[in-house]
CSV table of C-alpha atoms in Angstrom, one decimal:
chain,number,residue,atom,x,y,z
A,1,MET,CA,-24.3,-7.3,35.7
A,2,LYS,CA,-22.3,-9.0,38.4
A,3,ALA,CA,-23.3,-12.0,40.4
A,4,PRO,CA,-24.9,-11.3,43.8
A,5,ASP,CA,-22.9,-12.4,46.9
A,6,PHE,CA,-23.0,-16.0,48.1
A,7,ARG,CA,-21.1,-18.4,50.3
A,8,TYR,CA,-18.8,-20.5,48.1
A,9,LEU,CA,-18.3,-24.1,49.3
A,10,LYS,CA,-16.1,-26.7,47.6
A,11,PRO,CA,-16.6,-30.1,49.1
A,12,LYS,CA,-13.7,-32.6,48.7
A,13,THR,CA,-15.8,-35.7,48.8
A,14,LEU,CA,-19.2,-36.8,47.6
A,15,PRO,CA,-20.5,-37.6,51.2
A,16,GLU,CA,-19.4,-34.1,52.2
A,17,CYS,CA,-21.2,-32.6,49.2
A,18,LEU,CA,-24.4,-34.5,50.0
A,19,SER,CA,-24.3,-33.4,53.7
A,20,LEU,CA,-24.0,-29.8,52.5
A,21,LEU,CA,-27.0,-30.3,50.2
A,22,ALA,CA,-29.0,-31.8,53.0
A,23,GLU,CA,-28.1,-28.9,55.2
A,24,HIS,CA,-28.8,-26.1,52.8
A,25,GLY,CA,-31.4,-27.6,50.5
A,26,ASP,CA,-33.3,-25.0,48.5
A,27,LEU,CA,-30.9,-22.2,49.6
A,28,ALA,CA,-28.0,-23.8,47.8
A,29,GLN,CA,-27.2,-24.2,44.1
A,30,VAL,CA,-24.8,-26.7,42.7
A,31,LEU,CA,-22.1,-25.3,40.5
A,32,ALA,CA,-20.9,-27.9,37.9
A,33,GLY,CA,-19.8,-26.4,34.5
A,34,GLY,CA,-21.6,-23.1,35.3
A,35,GLN,CA,-22.5,-22.5,31.7
A,36,SER,CA,-26.2,-21.9,32.7
A,37,LEU,CA,-25.9,-21.1,36.4
A,38,MET,CA,-23.3,-18.3,35.9
A,39,PRO,CA,-25.4,-16.4,33.4
A,40,LEU,CA,-28.4,-16.7,35.8
A,41,LEU,CA,-26.2,-15.4,38.6
A,42,ASN,CA,-24.8,-12.5,36.5
A,43,LEU,CA,-28.3,-11.6,35.3
A,44,ARG,CA,-29.4,-11.8,39.0
A,45,LEU,CA,-32.1,-14.3,38.0
A,46,ALA,CA,-30.7,-16.6,40.7
A,47,ALA,CA,-29.5,-15.6,44.1
A,48,PRO,CA,-28.5,-18.7,46.1
A,49,ALA,CA,-27.2,-18.1,49.6
A,50,VAL,CA,-24.7,-20.9,49.1
A,51,LEU,CA,-22.9,-22.2,46.0
A,52,ILE,CA,-21.7,-25.8,46.2
A,53,ASP,CA,-18.9,-26.3,43.7
A,54,ILE,CA,-18.7,-30.0,42.7
A,55,ASN,CA,-15.8,-29.7,40.3
A,56,GLY,CA,-13.4,-31.3,42.8
A,57,LEU,CA,-15.5,-34.5,43.1
A,58,SER,CA,-13.7,-37.1,40.9
A,59,GLU,CA,-16.4,-39.7,41.8
A,60,LEU,CA,-18.7,-37.8,39.4
A,61,SER,CA,-16.4,-38.1,36.4
A,62,GLY,CA,-15.8,-40.9,33.9
A,63,ILE,CA,-17.6,-42.9,31.3
A,64,ARG,CA,-17.9,-46.6,32.2
A,65,GLU,CA,-19.3,-49.7,30.5
A,66,ALA,CA,-20.6,-52.6,32.5
A,67,ASP,CA,-22.7,-55.5,31.1
A,68,GLY,CA,-23.4,-53.5,28.0
A,69,SER,CA,-24.9,-50.5,29.7
A,70,ILE,CA,-23.0,-47.2,29.8
A,71,THR,CA,-22.8,-44.9,32.8
A,72,ILE,CA,-21.7,-41.3,32.2
A,73,GLY,CA,-20.7,-39.4,35.3
A,74,ALA,CA,-22.5,-36.1,36.0
A,75,LEU,CA,-19.3,-34.0,35.6
A,76,GLU,CA,-18.5,-35.2,32.2
A,77,ARG,CA,-18.1,-32.2,29.9
A,78,HIS,CA,-20.0,-32.0,26.6
A,79,GLU,CA,-16.8,-32.0,24.6
A,80,GLU,CA,-15.4,-35.0,26.5
A,81,ILE,CA,-18.6,-37.0,25.7
A,82,ALA,CA,-18.3,-35.9,22.1
A,83,GLN,CA,-14.7,-37.2,21.9
A,84,SER,CA,-15.2,-40.4,23.9
A,85,ALA,CA,-14.5,-43.6,22.0
A,86,ILE,CA,-17.1,-45.6,24.0
A,87,VAL,CA,-19.7,-43.0,23.2
A,88,ARG,CA,-18.9,-42.9,19.5
A,89,GLN,CA,-19.1,-46.6,19.3
A,90,ARG,CA,-22.0,-47.4,21.7
A,91,LEU,CA,-24.0,-44.2,22.1
A,92,PRO,CA,-23.6,-42.6,18.6
A,93,LEU,CA,-26.7,-40.6,19.2
A,94,LEU,CA,-24.9,-38.6,21.9
A,95,ALA,CA,-21.8,-38.1,19.6
A,96,ASP,CA,-24.1,-36.7,16.9
A,97,ALA,CA,-26.0,-34.4,19.4
A,98,ALA,CA,-23.0,-33.0,21.2
A,99,PRO,CA,-21.8,-30.6,18.4
A,100,HIS,CA,-25.1,-28.9,18.5
A,101,ILE,CA,-24.7,-27.9,22.2
A,102,ALA,CA,-23.7,-24.2,22.3
A,103,HIS,CA,-20.2,-23.3,21.2
A,104,ILE,CA,-16.8,-24.8,21.7
A,105,ALA,CA,-15.8,-22.8,24.8
A,106,ILE,CA,-19.1,-23.7,26.4
A,107,ARG,CA,-18.9,-27.4,25.5
A,108,ALA,CA,-15.5,-27.6,27.0
A,109,ARG,CA,-16.9,-26.7,30.5
A,110,GLY,CA,-20.6,-27.5,30.5
A,111,THR,CA,-21.6,-30.9,31.9
A,112,ILE,CA,-24.2,-33.5,31.1
A,113,GLY,CA,-25.3,-33.6,34.8
A,114,GLY,CA,-25.8,-29.9,34.8
A,115,SER,CA,-27.9,-30.0,31.6
A,116,VAL,CA,-30.0,-32.8,33.1
A,117,ALA,CA,-30.4,-31.1,36.4
A,118,LEU,CA,-31.4,-27.8,34.8
A,119,ALA,CA,-33.9,-29.4,32.4
A,120,ASP,CA,-34.0,-26.7,29.8
A,121,PRO,CA,-36.8,-27.7,27.4
A,122,ALA,CA,-34.6,-26.9,24.4
A,123,ALA,CA,-31.6,-28.8,25.6
A,124,GLU,CA,-30.1,-31.7,23.7
A,125,TRP,CA,-29.1,-34.1,26.5
A,126,PRO,CA,-32.5,-34.5,28.1
A,127,ALA,CA,-34.0,-35.4,24.7
A,128,CYS,CA,-31.2,-38.0,24.1
A,129,CYS,CA,-31.9,-39.5,27.6
A,130,LEU,CA,-35.5,-39.7,26.8
A,131,ALA,CA,-35.0,-41.3,23.3
A,132,LEU,CA,-32.5,-43.9,24.7
A,133,GLY,CA,-34.5,-44.7,27.8
A,134,ALA,CA,-31.8,-43.6,30.1
A,135,GLU,CA,-32.1,-43.4,33.9
A,136,ILE,CA,-31.0,-40.5,36.0
A,137,GLU,CA,-29.2,-41.5,39.2
A,138,LEU,CA,-29.9,-39.2,42.1
A,139,ALA,CA,-27.7,-39.2,45.3
A,140,SER,CA,-28.5,-37.8,48.7
A,141,THR,CA,-27.7,-38.5,52.3
A,142,ARG,CA,-30.8,-40.7,52.2
A,143,GLY,CA,-29.3,-43.0,49.6
A,144,ARG,CA,-29.4,-43.3,45.9
A,145,ARG,CA,-32.2,-43.9,43.4
A,146,ARG,CA,-32.7,-44.1,39.7
A,147,VAL,CA,-35.5,-42.4,37.9
A,148,ALA,CA,-36.4,-43.1,34.2
A,149,ALA,CA,-35.9,-40.1,32.0
A,150,ALA,CA,-39.6,-40.2,31.1
A,151,ASP,CA,-40.5,-39.7,34.8
A,152,TYR,CA,-37.6,-37.4,35.6
A,153,PHE,CA,-38.4,-34.5,33.3
A,154,GLN,CA,-41.6,-33.1,34.7
A,155,GLY,CA,-41.9,-29.6,33.2
A,156,LEU,CA,-40.2,-26.3,32.6
A,157,TYR,CA,-36.9,-26.5,34.6
A,158,THR,CA,-38.7,-29.0,36.8
A,159,THR,CA,-37.5,-32.5,37.5
A,160,ALA,CA,-38.0,-35.4,39.9
A,161,ARG,CA,-34.9,-34.2,41.8
A,162,GLN,CA,-35.5,-33.2,45.4
A,163,ALA,CA,-33.6,-30.2,46.9
A,164,ASP,CA,-31.2,-32.4,48.8
A,165,GLU,CA,-30.4,-34.6,45.8
A,166,LEU,CA,-27.5,-34.4,43.4
A,167,VAL,CA,-27.6,-35.7,39.8
A,168,ALA,CA,-24.7,-38.2,40.1
A,169,ALA,CA,-24.7,-40.1,36.8
A,170,ILE,CA,-26.8,-41.0,33.8
A,171,HIS,CA,-27.2,-44.7,32.9
A,172,PHE,CA,-27.9,-45.7,29.3
A,173,PRO,CA,-29.2,-49.2,28.7
A,174,PRO,CA,-27.3,-51.6,26.3
A,175,ALA,CA,-27.8,-50.8,22.7
A,176,ALA,CA,-29.0,-53.7,20.4
A,177,PRO,CA,-26.8,-54.6,17.4
A,178,ASN,CA,-29.7,-53.5,15.1
A,179,ALA,CA,-30.2,-50.1,16.8
A,180,VAL,CA,-30.5,-47.1,14.6
A,181,HIS,CA,-30.5,-43.5,15.6
A,182,ALA,CA,-30.7,-40.0,14.2
A,183,PHE,CA,-30.4,-36.5,15.5
A,184,ARG,CA,-31.3,-33.1,14.0
A,185,GLU,CA,-32.2,-29.7,15.2
A,186,ILE,CA,-33.0,-26.3,13.7
A,187,SER,CA,-31.7,-23.1,15.2
A,188,ARG,CA,-31.1,-19.7,13.8
A,189,ARG,CA,-27.4,-19.9,14.3
A,190,ARG,CA,-25.1,-22.8,15.1
A,191,GLY,CA,-25.1,-23.3,18.9
A,192,ASP,CA,-28.2,-21.2,19.6
A,193,PHE,CA,-31.1,-22.8,21.5
A,194,ALA,CA,-33.0,-25.1,19.1
A,195,ILE,CA,-36.3,-23.8,17.7
A,196,ALA,CA,-37.1,-27.5,17.5
A,197,GLY,CA,-35.0,-30.7,17.6
A,198,LEU,CA,-35.4,-34.4,17.4
A,199,ALA,CA,-33.5,-37.4,18.8
A,200,LEU,CA,-34.6,-40.7,17.2
A,201,ALA,CA,-33.8,-44.2,18.5
A,202,ALA,CA,-35.2,-47.4,17.1
A,203,LEU,CA,-34.5,-51.0,16.1
A,204,ARG,CA,-34.5,-52.1,12.5
A,205,THR,CA,-35.2,-55.3,10.7
A,206,GLY,CA,-34.5,-54.8,7.1
A,207,GLU,CA,-36.4,-51.6,6.2
A,208,THR,CA,-38.8,-52.0,9.1
A,209,LEU,CA,-38.5,-50.0,12.4
A,210,HIS,CA,-39.5,-51.3,15.8
A,211,ASN,CA,-39.4,-49.7,19.2
A,212,VAL,CA,-39.4,-46.3,17.6
A,213,ARG,CA,-38.7,-43.4,20.0
A,214,LEU,CA,-39.1,-39.9,18.8
A,215,ALA,CA,-37.9,-37.4,21.5
A,216,PHE,CA,-38.6,-33.8,20.5
A,217,PHE,CA,-37.1,-30.8,22.3
A,218,GLY,CA,-37.8,-27.1,22.1
A,219,VAL,CA,-41.5,-27.7,21.4
A,220,SER,CA,-43.0,-28.2,24.9
A,221,ASP,CA,-42.2,-27.4,28.5
A,222,ARG,CA,-39.9,-30.5,28.6
A,223,PRO,CA,-38.5,-33.1,26.1
A,224,ILE,CA,-41.5,-35.2,24.9
A,225,LEU,CA,-42.1,-38.5,23.1
A,226,ALA,CA,-44.4,-38.1,20.1
A,227,SER,CA,-46.4,-41.2,20.8
A,228,ASN,CA,-48.8,-41.0,17.9
A,229,ALA,CA,-46.1,-40.4,15.3
A,230,MET,CA,-44.1,-43.3,16.9
A,231,ALA,CA,-47.2,-45.6,16.6
A,232,ALA,CA,-47.5,-44.6,12.9
A,233,LEU,CA,-44.0,-45.8,12.2
A,234,GLU,CA,-44.0,-48.9,14.4
A,235,GLY,CA,-43.4,-52.3,12.7
A,236,ARG,CA,-43.9,-51.2,9.1
A,237,PRO,CA,-41.4,-50.7,6.3
A,238,LEU,CA,-40.3,-47.1,6.2
A,239,GLY,CA,-41.6,-45.5,3.0
A,240,ALA,CA,-43.0,-42.3,1.7
A,241,SER,CA,-46.6,-42.9,2.8
A,242,MET,CA,-45.4,-43.9,6.3
A,243,ILE,CA,-43.4,-40.8,6.6
A,244,GLU,CA,-46.3,-38.7,5.5
A,245,ALA,CA,-48.6,-40.5,8.1
A,246,ALA,CA,-46.0,-39.9,10.9
A,247,CYS,CA,-45.7,-36.2,10.0
A,248,LYS,CA,-49.5,-35.8,10.0
A,249,ALA,CA,-49.8,-37.6,13.3
A,250,LEU,CA,-47.0,-35.4,14.7
A,251,GLY,CA,-48.7,-32.2,13.5
A,252,ALA,CA,-51.9,-33.2,15.3
A,253,GLU,CA,-50.3,-34.2,18.6
A,254,LEU,CA,-47.8,-31.3,19.2
A,255,SER,CA,-49.0,-28.3,21.0
A,256,PRO,CA,-46.0,-26.0,21.4
A,257,PRO,CA,-46.3,-23.1,23.9
A,258,GLU,CA,-46.9,-19.7,22.2
A,259,ASP,CA,-43.6,-17.8,22.0
A,260,PRO,CA,-43.3,-14.2,20.8
A,261,ALA,CA,-40.3,-15.2,18.6
A,262,TYR,CA,-41.6,-18.5,17.3
A,263,PRO,CA,-45.4,-18.9,17.2
A,264,ALA,CA,-46.8,-22.4,18.0
A,265,ALA,CA,-47.8,-23.0,14.4
A,266,TYR,CA,-44.3,-22.2,13.2
A,267,LYS,CA,-42.7,-24.6,15.8
A,268,ARG,CA,-45.1,-27.3,14.8
A,269,GLN,CA,-44.1,-26.8,11.1
A,270,VAL,CA,-40.4,-26.9,12.0
A,271,ALA,CA,-40.8,-30.1,14.0
A,272,THR,CA,-42.8,-31.7,11.2
A,273,THR,CA,-40.1,-30.7,8.7
A,274,LEU,CA,-37.4,-32.1,11.0
A,275,LEU,CA,-39.3,-35.5,11.2
A,276,ALA,CA,-39.7,-35.7,7.4
A,277,ARG,CA,-36.0,-34.9,6.9
A,278,ILE,CA,-34.8,-37.3,9.5
A,279,LEU,CA,-37.0,-40.2,8.3
A,280,GLY,CA,-36.1,-39.5,4.6
A,281,ASP,CA,-32.4,-39.7,5.5
A,282,LEU,CA,-33.0,-42.8,7.6
A,283,GLN,CA,-34.9,-44.5,4.7
A,284,ALA,CA,-32.0,-43.9,2.4
A,285,GLU,CA,-29.6,-45.2,5.1
A,286,LEU,CA,-31.7,-48.4,5.5
A,287,LEU,CA,-31.8,-49.0,1.8
A,288,ASP,CA,-28.0,-48.6,1.5
A,289,ALA,CA,-27.1,-50.8,4.5
B,1,MET,CA,-17.7,-7.3,50.5
B,2,LEU,CA,-17.1,-9.2,53.7
B,3,ASP,CA,-13.5,-10.2,54.1
B,4,ASP,CA,-14.4,-13.6,55.6
B,5,ASN,CA,-16.0,-14.5,52.3
B,6,ASN,CA,-12.7,-14.2,50.5
B,7,THR,CA,-10.7,-17.1,49.4
B,8,ARG,CA,-7.0,-17.4,48.8
B,9,ILE,CA,-6.1,-18.7,45.3
B,10,ALA,CA,-2.9,-19.5,43.5
B,11,LEU,CA,-2.8,-20.0,39.8
B,12,THR,CA,-0.5,-19.6,36.7
B,13,VAL,CA,-1.4,-16.7,34.5
B,14,ASN,CA,0.6,-16.4,31.2
B,15,GLY,CA,3.3,-18.5,32.7
B,16,GLU,CA,3.6,-16.5,36.0
B,17,THR,CA,2.4,-17.7,39.4
B,18,VAL,CA,-0.2,-15.4,40.8
B,19,THR,CA,-1.7,-15.5,44.3
B,20,ALA,CA,-4.7,-13.4,45.4
B,21,ASN,CA,-7.4,-13.1,47.9
B,22,VAL,CA,-10.7,-13.0,46.0
B,23,PRO,CA,-14.3,-12.6,46.9
B,24,ALA,CA,-16.6,-15.5,46.0
B,25,ARG,CA,-18.7,-13.6,43.5
B,26,LEU,CA,-15.8,-12.2,41.5
B,27,ASN,CA,-15.7,-13.6,38.0
B,28,LEU,CA,-12.5,-14.6,36.3
B,29,ALA,CA,-12.7,-11.9,33.6
B,30,ASP,CA,-13.0,-9.1,36.2
B,31,PHE,CA,-10.2,-10.7,38.2
B,32,PHE,CA,-7.9,-10.4,35.1
B,33,ARG,CA,-9.0,-6.9,34.3
B,34,HIS,CA,-9.3,-5.2,37.7
B,35,ASP,CA,-6.9,-7.2,39.9
B,36,LEU,CA,-4.2,-8.1,37.3
B,37,GLY,CA,-4.6,-5.2,34.9
B,38,LEU,CA,-4.9,-7.7,31.9
B,39,THR,CA,-7.5,-5.7,30.0
B,40,GLY,CA,-7.1,-7.6,26.7
B,41,THR,CA,-9.9,-9.9,28.1
B,42,HIS,CA,-13.0,-8.0,27.2
B,43,VAL,CA,-16.3,-8.0,29.0
B,44,GLY,CA,-19.3,-7.7,26.7
B,45,CYS,CA,-22.5,-9.4,27.8
B,46,GLU,CA,-21.5,-11.1,31.0
B,47,HIS,CA,-23.7,-14.0,30.3
B,48,GLY,CA,-21.7,-16.2,28.0
B,49,VAL,CA,-23.2,-15.0,24.7
B,50,CYS,CA,-20.7,-12.6,23.1
B,51,GLY,CA,-17.5,-14.6,23.6
B,52,ALA,CA,-15.3,-11.5,24.1
B,53,CYS,CA,-14.0,-12.8,27.4
B,54,THR,CA,-12.7,-16.1,26.0
B,55,VAL,CA,-9.4,-17.3,27.5
B,56,LEU,CA,-7.6,-20.6,27.8
B,57,VAL,CA,-8.0,-22.5,31.1
B,58,ASP,CA,-5.8,-25.6,31.4
B,59,GLY,CA,-5.4,-25.5,27.6
B,60,LYS,CA,-9.2,-25.3,26.9
B,61,LEU,CA,-11.2,-22.4,25.6
B,62,ALA,CA,-13.4,-21.0,28.4
B,63,ARG,CA,-15.7,-18.0,28.9
B,64,SER,CA,-14.0,-16.1,31.8
B,65,CYS,CA,-17.3,-14.3,32.6
B,66,LEU,CA,-18.8,-17.8,33.3
B,67,MET,CA,-16.1,-18.8,35.8
B,68,LEU,CA,-15.5,-17.6,39.2
B,69,ALA,CA,-12.0,-16.4,40.0
B,70,VAL,CA,-12.0,-18.8,43.0
B,71,GLN,CA,-12.5,-21.7,40.5
B,72,SER,CA,-9.2,-20.9,38.8
B,73,ASP,CA,-7.3,-21.9,41.9
B,74,GLY,CA,-4.6,-24.3,40.7
B,75,ALA,CA,-5.3,-23.7,37.0
B,76,ARG,CA,-3.0,-22.7,34.2
B,77,VAL,CA,-4.6,-19.8,32.4
B,78,GLU,CA,-3.6,-17.9,29.2
B,79,THR,CA,-5.0,-14.6,28.2
B,80,ILE,CA,-4.4,-12.7,25.0
B,81,GLU,CA,-1.5,-10.9,26.6
B,82,GLY,CA,0.2,-14.3,27.1
B,83,ALA,CA,-0.6,-15.6,23.7
B,84,ASP,CA,0.7,-12.4,22.1
B,85,ALA,CA,3.9,-12.4,24.1
B,86,SER,CA,4.5,-16.1,23.2
B,87,GLY,CA,4.6,-15.4,19.5
B,88,ARG,CA,2.4,-18.4,18.7
B,89,ILE,CA,-0.4,-16.3,17.2
B,90,THR,CA,1.8,-13.8,15.3
B,91,LYS,CA,0.9,-15.1,11.9
B,92,LEU,CA,-2.8,-14.9,12.7
B,93,GLN,CA,-2.4,-11.4,14.1
B,94,GLN,CA,-0.6,-10.3,10.9
B,95,ALA,CA,-3.3,-12.0,8.7
B,96,PHE,CA,-6.1,-10.2,10.7
B,97,HIS,CA,-4.2,-6.9,10.1
B,98,ARG,CA,-3.7,-7.6,6.4
B,99,ARG,CA,-7.2,-8.8,5.7
B,100,ASN,CA,-8.9,-6.0,7.7
B,101,ALA,CA,-10.4,-8.7,10.0
B,102,LEU,CA,-11.1,-6.2,12.7
B,103,GLN,CA,-12.6,-2.8,12.9
B,104,CYS,CA,-13.4,-1.7,16.4
B,105,GLY,CA,-11.3,-4.6,17.8
B,106,PHE,CA,-13.5,-5.4,20.7
B,107,CYS,CA,-14.0,-9.1,19.7
B,108,THR,CA,-10.4,-9.5,18.4
B,109,PRO,CA,-8.5,-10.8,21.4
B,110,ALA,CA,-11.0,-13.5,22.0
B,111,MET,CA,-11.4,-14.2,18.3
B,112,LEU,CA,-7.6,-14.7,18.0
B,113,LEU,CA,-7.5,-17.1,20.9
B,114,THR,CA,-10.5,-19.0,19.6
B,115,VAL,CA,-9.2,-19.4,16.0
B,116,GLY,CA,-5.7,-20.1,17.4
B,117,GLU,CA,-7.1,-23.1,19.2
B,118,LEU,CA,-9.0,-24.2,16.0
B,119,LEU,CA,-5.8,-24.2,14.0
B,120,ARG,CA,-4.1,-26.2,16.8
B,121,VAL,CA,-6.7,-29.0,16.7
B,122,ASN,CA,-7.5,-28.7,13.0
B,123,PRO,CA,-4.6,-27.0,11.0
B,124,LYS,CA,-6.6,-27.1,7.7
B,125,PRO,CA,-10.2,-26.2,8.4
B,126,SER,CA,-12.8,-25.6,5.8
B,127,ARG,CA,-14.5,-22.2,5.7
B,128,ASP,CA,-17.6,-23.9,7.2
B,129,GLU,CA,-15.5,-25.3,10.0
B,130,VAL,CA,-14.1,-21.9,10.8
B,131,ARG,CA,-17.6,-20.4,10.9
B,132,ASP,CA,-18.8,-23.2,13.1
B,133,TRP,CA,-15.9,-22.8,15.4
B,134,ILE,CA,-16.3,-19.0,15.8
B,135,SER,CA,-20.1,-19.2,16.1
B,136,GLY,CA,-19.8,-18.3,19.8
B,137,ASN,CA,-17.7,-15.2,19.2
B,138,LEU,CA,-19.8,-12.2,18.1
B,139,CYS,CA,-18.3,-9.6,15.8
B,140,ARG,CA,-20.6,-6.7,15.0
B,141,CYS,CA,-18.2,-4.9,12.5
B,142,THR,CA,-16.7,-7.2,10.0
B,143,GLY,CA,-19.6,-9.6,9.0
B,144,TYR,CA,-17.0,-12.4,9.6
B,145,GLN,CA,-16.0,-12.7,6.0
B,146,ALA,CA,-12.6,-11.1,6.5
B,147,ILE,CA,-12.0,-13.1,9.7
B,148,VAL,CA,-12.6,-16.3,7.9
B,149,ASP,CA,-10.4,-15.1,5.1
B,150,ALA,CA,-7.6,-14.4,7.6
B,151,VAL,CA,-7.9,-17.8,9.2
B,152,MET,CA,-7.9,-19.5,5.8
B,153,GLU,CA,-4.8,-17.6,4.8
B,154,VAL,CA,-2.9,-18.8,7.8
B,155,SER,CA,-4.2,-22.3,7.5
B,156,ALA,CA,-3.2,-22.7,3.9
């Protein structure tokens, strides 16, 4: 189908954009990469009165490092993040996750800010934000605020963002020298939405993991931390019995929504398999290093 | 469509400057097909799944059904007509023909642009890399085998 009619506005500056958002609020949708919004418009699942195109706002671009923490502007495209030298060096989890986001033509246009603003429960970036303890920066005419990823993602396509706020940037805390990470997902076809996926971040001392964060996506109404599985891994040398205990804890704590294509029991099984594979690989990596 | 919701755009399409007055809701694929008569850009699903509308916008692959025509203001766009006329995909086109890498041909223009871009950034891809790269372009006839064969033939 074709998109319904709307007013198209393209602000030239961020303050102008925020004024438009304050004026139109719920009646407006922000157009960034458009790789989710345009399908929703064409399917007539969204019918905003006003479309605010933020692609001209250079303030929202760029990947910057300051005092070890890294800020990614909301307009950074998935492929730009994947190719960024800073990201590859300092946020390798993101570099590993990026190739799983849809297909090349979509990665070339879709943005991290758009993904975080939409909060699809099967999306890669929200889970990476959660695993790495990122903060989402929201801007409005009322000012700016930062919300921790764990508080920001609140449910199915539901976030802490108010109608007059724009996702301006994502802030990632400094990575420790002994940080380890892993990313995996299972989908029916490369680039499809994940049936289940896992972004792992932790610190290592020898073969022992600390500060383990397991952010699962595709298995709930939002990206979630598997706290019981995390506790099972915390502060102990990674070995076969630990992996088994973590998988058992995960199976008990996950309660995926029923889905006609993927029943809850199947999603739980896929998530558990992912965890076993990721920890098995990580164990081999820790032994090698 | 209300005239006051139209926007004046100027862009480069296949090397030629084009100006037009477009309604806000018009997508780029329909602009090519209906306004410019460039019907090599195909419209399948209109929600970014089939890949048949893929074009190059400022040198990057893009789904033209997921872009508004007004967003192409100032852009340099290439469709299959431009790629064909330039001669830069001739070897690929010949390999597709030789290998029977098309049957109905609906996916072919976008497939050619997509694999053309792959060979530009990665002149010697593996079969897996080809399959990964075209994962966003659906072909319901060939089963992809012949398409991958054709790309491998040109890359070798």
